Structure formats: structure tokens, C-alpha cells
């Protein structure tokens, strides 16, 4: 059976479809069926080389800077193209744009491109429903009418109740490139916490909505990453909670999951250190490594400067932290990953009283 990575499908769809940017991930099995279904569109002959094009490709010339030389333990190592490491430099932007123009000039000559786009669009043009799930006394599910760029989240009071749109990411941008990256609904179904990603970025902005009136809540948390989860069952924390709950926007979240616990009073979250004073960082184009992950606790309705630092490991800057609270709300698990893509993890259990 043909097996194709599910990550390839959204990229392929975005590449060949002009009016819709589909971001639905497909299992390897269904991906195989999808590709086999339109395999007849391709000529049954080896793919032609670029030398078969009517003219020789004129690749953009990258400037060589021979002045950049590093000395590693007495060994001279030249790095003449280091200037390409700055994605915000005008020279780099111009070079990338020329690369894009060259690529498009080749793709536009592909005879099967329009047929492929038409076939994929037709295959996706059908209503799709995700399995419903229950929180509190409400039911939630995702639905896509067919060619919507993003799935819409619906809520209803019972299985026989009338569904209402709770969150429609398609309304957040004209081109459908703002996507719902992650979400979690509190156990009492009072709050929806969700992460929005723009243009496929790994960086996410976390927001909180009151489900009853669909109003946003305005705390602002910056340089958040990886995991957000709410904690309860602490009398001291509960007594200190402000009476007024306001908006919650958490910026710079990355690879995030959200896990609520029982009282929805506040939450632990992971973040990276904020930029230093005067330092300008454009999240999504920055090239520095993600280092010094930290775990904080935030009270809804308070300023981020009042958040409580709960866990960090400055001796291991590449470690990342996530977490979850048990179903009974009494134990908090901290998951520590040795590397971002390392499967080796260990757990710390913190009992909450």
C-alpha cells in the first residue's frame, strides 16, 4: 500500500488549490486512498528532468561573503553565506522572492496541475463531521460544509438540541489562514480555551471565551509555549481569585495542549522568557533556539507580571515542560521532555491540597 505522510497533504492542497487552503490532516490510510484515486492523472513514464524545459533555468545568484571565517580550535572554517540566516534582512527577502518566482515559473508549466487541483477539490467537497464530545451538560463537535478552509466548532445543550456556532475560525481572516491549533473546554463547560495559529505558524495565541454568552475574557500573557492547563482544589488560590474575570490572550504559544481542571479559577502554563528590553523579535521568523522553558501559574483577571514561577531548569536549557491535572483534581503531573523531539520523558507528581 502506498503510504504518504499526512503532513504532505495540506502542503500539496495549498500548492495546487488557488481558492481554498485546506488544513485537514488525513491518516496515512486515507491519504493512500486519496493519492491512488487520482494516480491516473499522471503520465506512466519517468518524470522529466529540468533539462527538458524549453530554456535553461536562471537560478538567483547568492552573494558570497568571504570575510566570514570562524576559528574552531585552530581550524579555519569559512561561512560565506551566513547572511542568509537573517530572514528579516531585505537582501534575504529579495533572494527568497526570486527563488519563489523561479519555482512558480516551473510549476506553471505542469500540464496536470489544473487537473490535480480540480480532482482534489472535488474529493474534499463534501460535508464532514467530527465525533461529538461532552463537557458538563453540553455537547460539542466540529463540522465542515465541504470547502471551508477551517472546521467550525458547534455546541448544543443536548443530543437532540439545536446546534449553535461557538467558534468559526473562517471568520477571523479573509483568506482562511488563521487556524484553530488547539482547544480545551472546562469540565463545567463554562469556558473554552483555544489557540489560534496564523499562516501555518507553530506560534499560537491562546484565548479564553465564556461559552454561555460567547464573549472573550482581556488578561494578556506573552511568550507562552507548549502547554496550558488549569488547576483547582487549592483553598489558598481559590480565596485569592479576583471576583471580576476579564479577557485572556496568551501570545507566543508553541506546540501547545490545553487541559482544564475542575474550578476554572486559573491555570499553569509554559512559556519562554520574554525578549530583553529593546530587543525586537518577530515570532515565526526568528532563528534563535527555543531555550529556558518555564512553568508558571496565572490567575484569571490578573496581570502576567503577577504570575507565579513554578518550575524551571536553567542547567538544561533545552528541556521543555508540559503538564496535566488528574481527573480528581488532586494531582498535577509535570512532563519534562529532554529534547523537543526526544521520546524520553519523565514525570513529576505534585499533590495539590
Coordinates of N, CA and C in Angstrom, one line a residue, residues 54-141:
X54 N 12.1 24.2 -22.0 CA 12.5 24.8 -23.2 C 13.7 25.8 -23.1
X55 N 14.0 26.2 -21.9 CA 15.1 27.1 -21.7 C 15.8 26.8 -20.4
X56 N 17.1 27.1 -20.3 CA 17.9 26.8 -19.1 C 17.4 27.7 -17.9
X57 N 17.2 27.1 -16.8 CA 16.8 27.9 -15.6 C 17.9 28.8 -15.2
X58 N 17.5 30.0 -14.9 CA 18.4 31.1 -14.4 C 18.2 31.2 -12.9
X59 N 19.0 30.5 -12.1 CA 18.9 30.5 -10.7 C 19.4 31.8 -10.1
X60 N 18.7 32.3 -9.1 CA 19.2 33.5 -8.4 C 20.6 33.3 -7.9
X61 N 21.4 34.3 -8.0 CA 22.8 34.2 -7.5 C 22.9 34.7 -6.1
X62 N 23.4 33.8 -5.2 CA 23.6 34.2 -3.8 C 25.0 34.9 -3.6
X63 N 25.0 36.0 -3.0 CA 26.2 36.8 -2.7 C 27.1 35.9 -1.8
X64 N 28.4 35.9 -2.1 CA 29.3 35.2 -1.3 C 30.2 36.2 -0.5
X65 N 30.2 36.0 0.8 CA 30.9 36.9 1.7 C 32.1 36.1 2.3
X66 N 33.2 36.3 1.7 CA 34.4 35.5 2.1 C 35.1 36.1 3.4
X67 N 34.5 37.2 3.9 CA 35.1 37.8 5.1 C 34.7 37.0 6.4
X68 N 33.6 36.2 6.3 CA 33.2 35.4 7.5 C 33.9 34.1 7.6
X69 N 34.8 34.1 8.6 CA 35.6 32.9 8.9 C 35.7 32.7 10.4
X70 N 35.3 31.5 10.8 CA 35.4 31.1 12.2 C 36.7 30.3 12.5
X71 N 37.2 30.4 13.7 CA 38.3 29.6 14.1 C 37.9 28.7 15.2
X72 N 37.8 27.4 14.8 CA 37.3 26.3 15.8 C 38.6 25.5 16.2
X73 N 39.1 25.8 17.3 CA 40.3 25.1 17.8 C 41.4 25.0 16.8
X74 N 41.7 26.2 16.2 CA 42.8 26.3 15.3 C 42.4 25.9 13.9
X75 N 41.2 25.5 13.6 CA 40.8 25.2 12.3 C 39.9 26.3 11.7
X76 N 40.3 26.9 10.6 CA 39.6 28.0 9.9 C 38.4 27.4 9.1
X77 N 37.2 27.9 9.4 CA 36.0 27.4 8.7 C 35.3 28.6 8.1
X78 N 35.2 28.6 6.8 CA 34.5 29.7 6.1 C 33.0 29.6 6.2
X79 N 32.3 30.7 6.3 CA 30.9 30.6 6.3 C 30.4 31.8 5.4
X80 N 30.6 31.7 4.1 CA 30.3 32.8 3.2 C 28.8 33.2 3.0
X81 N 27.9 32.3 3.4 CA 26.5 32.6 3.2 C 25.8 32.8 4.5
X82 N 26.5 33.2 5.6 CA 25.8 33.4 6.8 C 24.8 34.5 6.8
X83 N 24.9 35.4 5.8 CA 23.9 36.5 5.7 C 22.5 36.0 5.4
X84 N 22.4 34.8 4.9 CA 21.1 34.2 4.6 C 20.4 33.7 5.9
X85 N 21.1 33.7 7.0 CA 20.4 33.3 8.3 C 19.5 34.3 8.9
X86 N 19.5 35.5 8.4 CA 18.6 36.6 8.9 C 17.4 36.7 8.0
X87 N 16.3 36.1 8.3 CA 15.1 36.1 7.4 C 14.5 37.5 7.3
X88 N 14.8 38.4 8.2 CA 14.2 39.8 8.1 C 15.0 40.8 7.4
X89 N 16.2 40.4 6.9 CA 17.1 41.3 6.1 C 16.5 41.4 4.7
X90 N 16.5 42.7 4.2 CA 15.9 42.9 2.9 C 16.6 42.1 1.8
X91 N 17.9 42.0 1.9 CA 18.6 41.2 0.9 C 18.1 39.7 0.9
X92 N 17.9 39.2 2.1 CA 17.4 37.8 2.2 C 16.0 37.7 1.6
X93 N 15.1 38.7 1.9 CA 13.8 38.7 1.4 C 13.7 38.7 -0.1
X94 N 14.6 39.5 -0.7 CA 14.7 39.6 -2.2 C 15.2 38.3 -2.8
X95 N 16.1 37.7 -2.1 CA 16.6 36.4 -2.6 C 15.6 35.3 -2.6
X96 N 14.8 35.3 -1.5 CA 13.8 34.3 -1.4 C 12.7 34.5 -2.4
X97 N 12.3 35.8 -2.6 CA 11.3 36.1 -3.6 C 11.7 35.7 -5.0
X98 N 13.0 35.8 -5.3 CA 13.5 35.4 -6.6 C 13.4 33.8 -6.7
X99 N 13.7 33.1 -5.6 CA 13.5 31.7 -5.6 C 12.1 31.3 -5.8
X100 N 11.1 32.0 -5.2 CA 9.7 31.7 -5.4 C 9.3 31.9 -6.8
X101 N 9.7 33.0 -7.4 CA 9.4 33.3 -8.8 C 9.9 32.2 -9.7
X102 N 11.1 31.8 -9.5 CA 11.7 30.7 -10.3 C 10.8 29.4 -10.2
X103 N 10.5 29.1 -8.9 CA 9.7 27.9 -8.7 C 8.3 27.9 -9.4
X104 N 7.7 29.1 -9.3 CA 6.4 29.2 -9.9 C 6.5 29.2 -11.4
X105 N 7.5 29.7 -12.0 CA 7.7 29.6 -13.4 C 7.8 28.2 -13.9
X106 N 8.3 27.3 -13.1 CA 8.4 25.8 -13.5 C 7.0 25.2 -13.2
X107 N 6.4 25.4 -12.1 CA 5.1 24.8 -11.7 C 4.0 25.2 -12.7
X108 N 4.1 26.4 -13.2 CA 3.0 26.8 -14.1 C 3.0 26.1 -15.4
X109 N 4.1 25.4 -15.7 CA 4.2 24.6 -17.0 C 3.8 23.2 -16.8
X110 N 3.4 22.8 -15.6 CA 2.9 21.5 -15.3 C 1.6 21.2 -15.9
X111 N 1.5 20.3 -16.9 CA 0.2 20.1 -17.6 C -0.9 19.5 -16.7
X112 N -0.5 18.7 -15.7 CA -1.5 18.1 -14.9 C -1.9 18.9 -13.6
X113 N -1.3 20.1 -13.5 CA -1.6 20.9 -12.3 C -3.0 21.2 -12.1
X114 N -3.7 21.7 -13.2 CA -5.1 22.1 -13.1 C -6.0 20.9 -12.8
X115 N -5.7 19.7 -13.5 CA -6.4 18.5 -13.3 C -6.3 18.0 -11.9
X116 N -5.1 18.1 -11.3 CA -4.9 17.7 -10.0 C -5.6 18.5 -9.0
X117 N -5.6 19.8 -9.2 CA -6.3 20.7 -8.3 C -7.8 20.5 -8.4
X118 N -8.3 20.3 -9.6 CA -9.8 20.0 -9.7 C -10.2 18.7 -9.1
X119 N -9.3 17.7 -9.2 CA -9.7 16.4 -8.6 C -9.6 16.5 -7.1
X120 N -8.6 17.1 -6.5 CA -8.5 17.2 -5.0 C -9.7 18.0 -4.5
X121 N -10.0 19.1 -5.2 CA -11.1 20.0 -4.7 C -12.4 19.2 -4.7
X122 N -12.6 18.4 -5.7 CA -13.9 17.6 -5.8 C -13.9 16.5 -4.7
X123 N -12.8 15.9 -4.4 CA -12.7 14.9 -3.3 C -13.0 15.5 -2.0
X124 N -12.7 16.8 -1.8 CA -12.9 17.4 -0.5 C -14.2 18.1 -0.4
X125 N -14.9 18.2 -1.4 CA -16.2 19.0 -1.4 C -17.4 18.1 -1.0
X126 N -17.4 17.8 0.3 CA -18.5 17.0 0.9 C -18.5 17.4 2.4
X127 N -19.7 17.3 3.0 CA -19.8 17.7 4.5 C -19.0 16.7 5.3
X128 N -18.4 17.2 6.4 CA -17.6 16.3 7.3 C -17.9 16.7 8.7
X129 N -18.1 15.7 9.5 CA -18.4 15.9 11.0 C -17.3 15.1 11.8
X130 N -16.9 15.7 12.9 CA -16.1 15.0 13.8 C -16.9 14.4 14.9
X131 N -16.4 13.4 15.6 CA -17.2 12.8 16.7 C -17.5 13.8 17.8
X132 N -18.7 13.9 18.3 CA -19.0 14.8 19.4 C -18.4 14.4 20.7
X133 N -18.2 15.4 21.6 CA -17.8 15.1 22.9 C -18.5 15.9 23.9
X134 N -18.6 15.5 25.1 CA -19.4 16.1 26.2 C -18.5 16.8 27.2
X135 N -18.9 18.0 27.6 CA -18.3 18.7 28.8 C -19.5 19.3 29.6
X136 N -19.5 19.0 30.9 CA -20.6 19.5 31.7 C -21.9 18.9 31.1
X137 N -22.9 19.8 30.9 CA -24.2 19.4 30.3 C -24.3 19.7 28.9
X138 N -23.2 20.0 28.2 CA -23.2 20.4 26.8 C -22.5 19.4 25.9
X139 N -22.8 19.4 24.6 CA -22.1 18.6 23.6 C -21.5 19.5 22.6
X140 N -20.3 19.1 22.1 CA -19.5 19.9 21.2 C -19.1 19.0 20.0
X141 N -18.9 19.6 18.8 CA -18.4 18.9 17.7 C -17.9 19.9 16.6

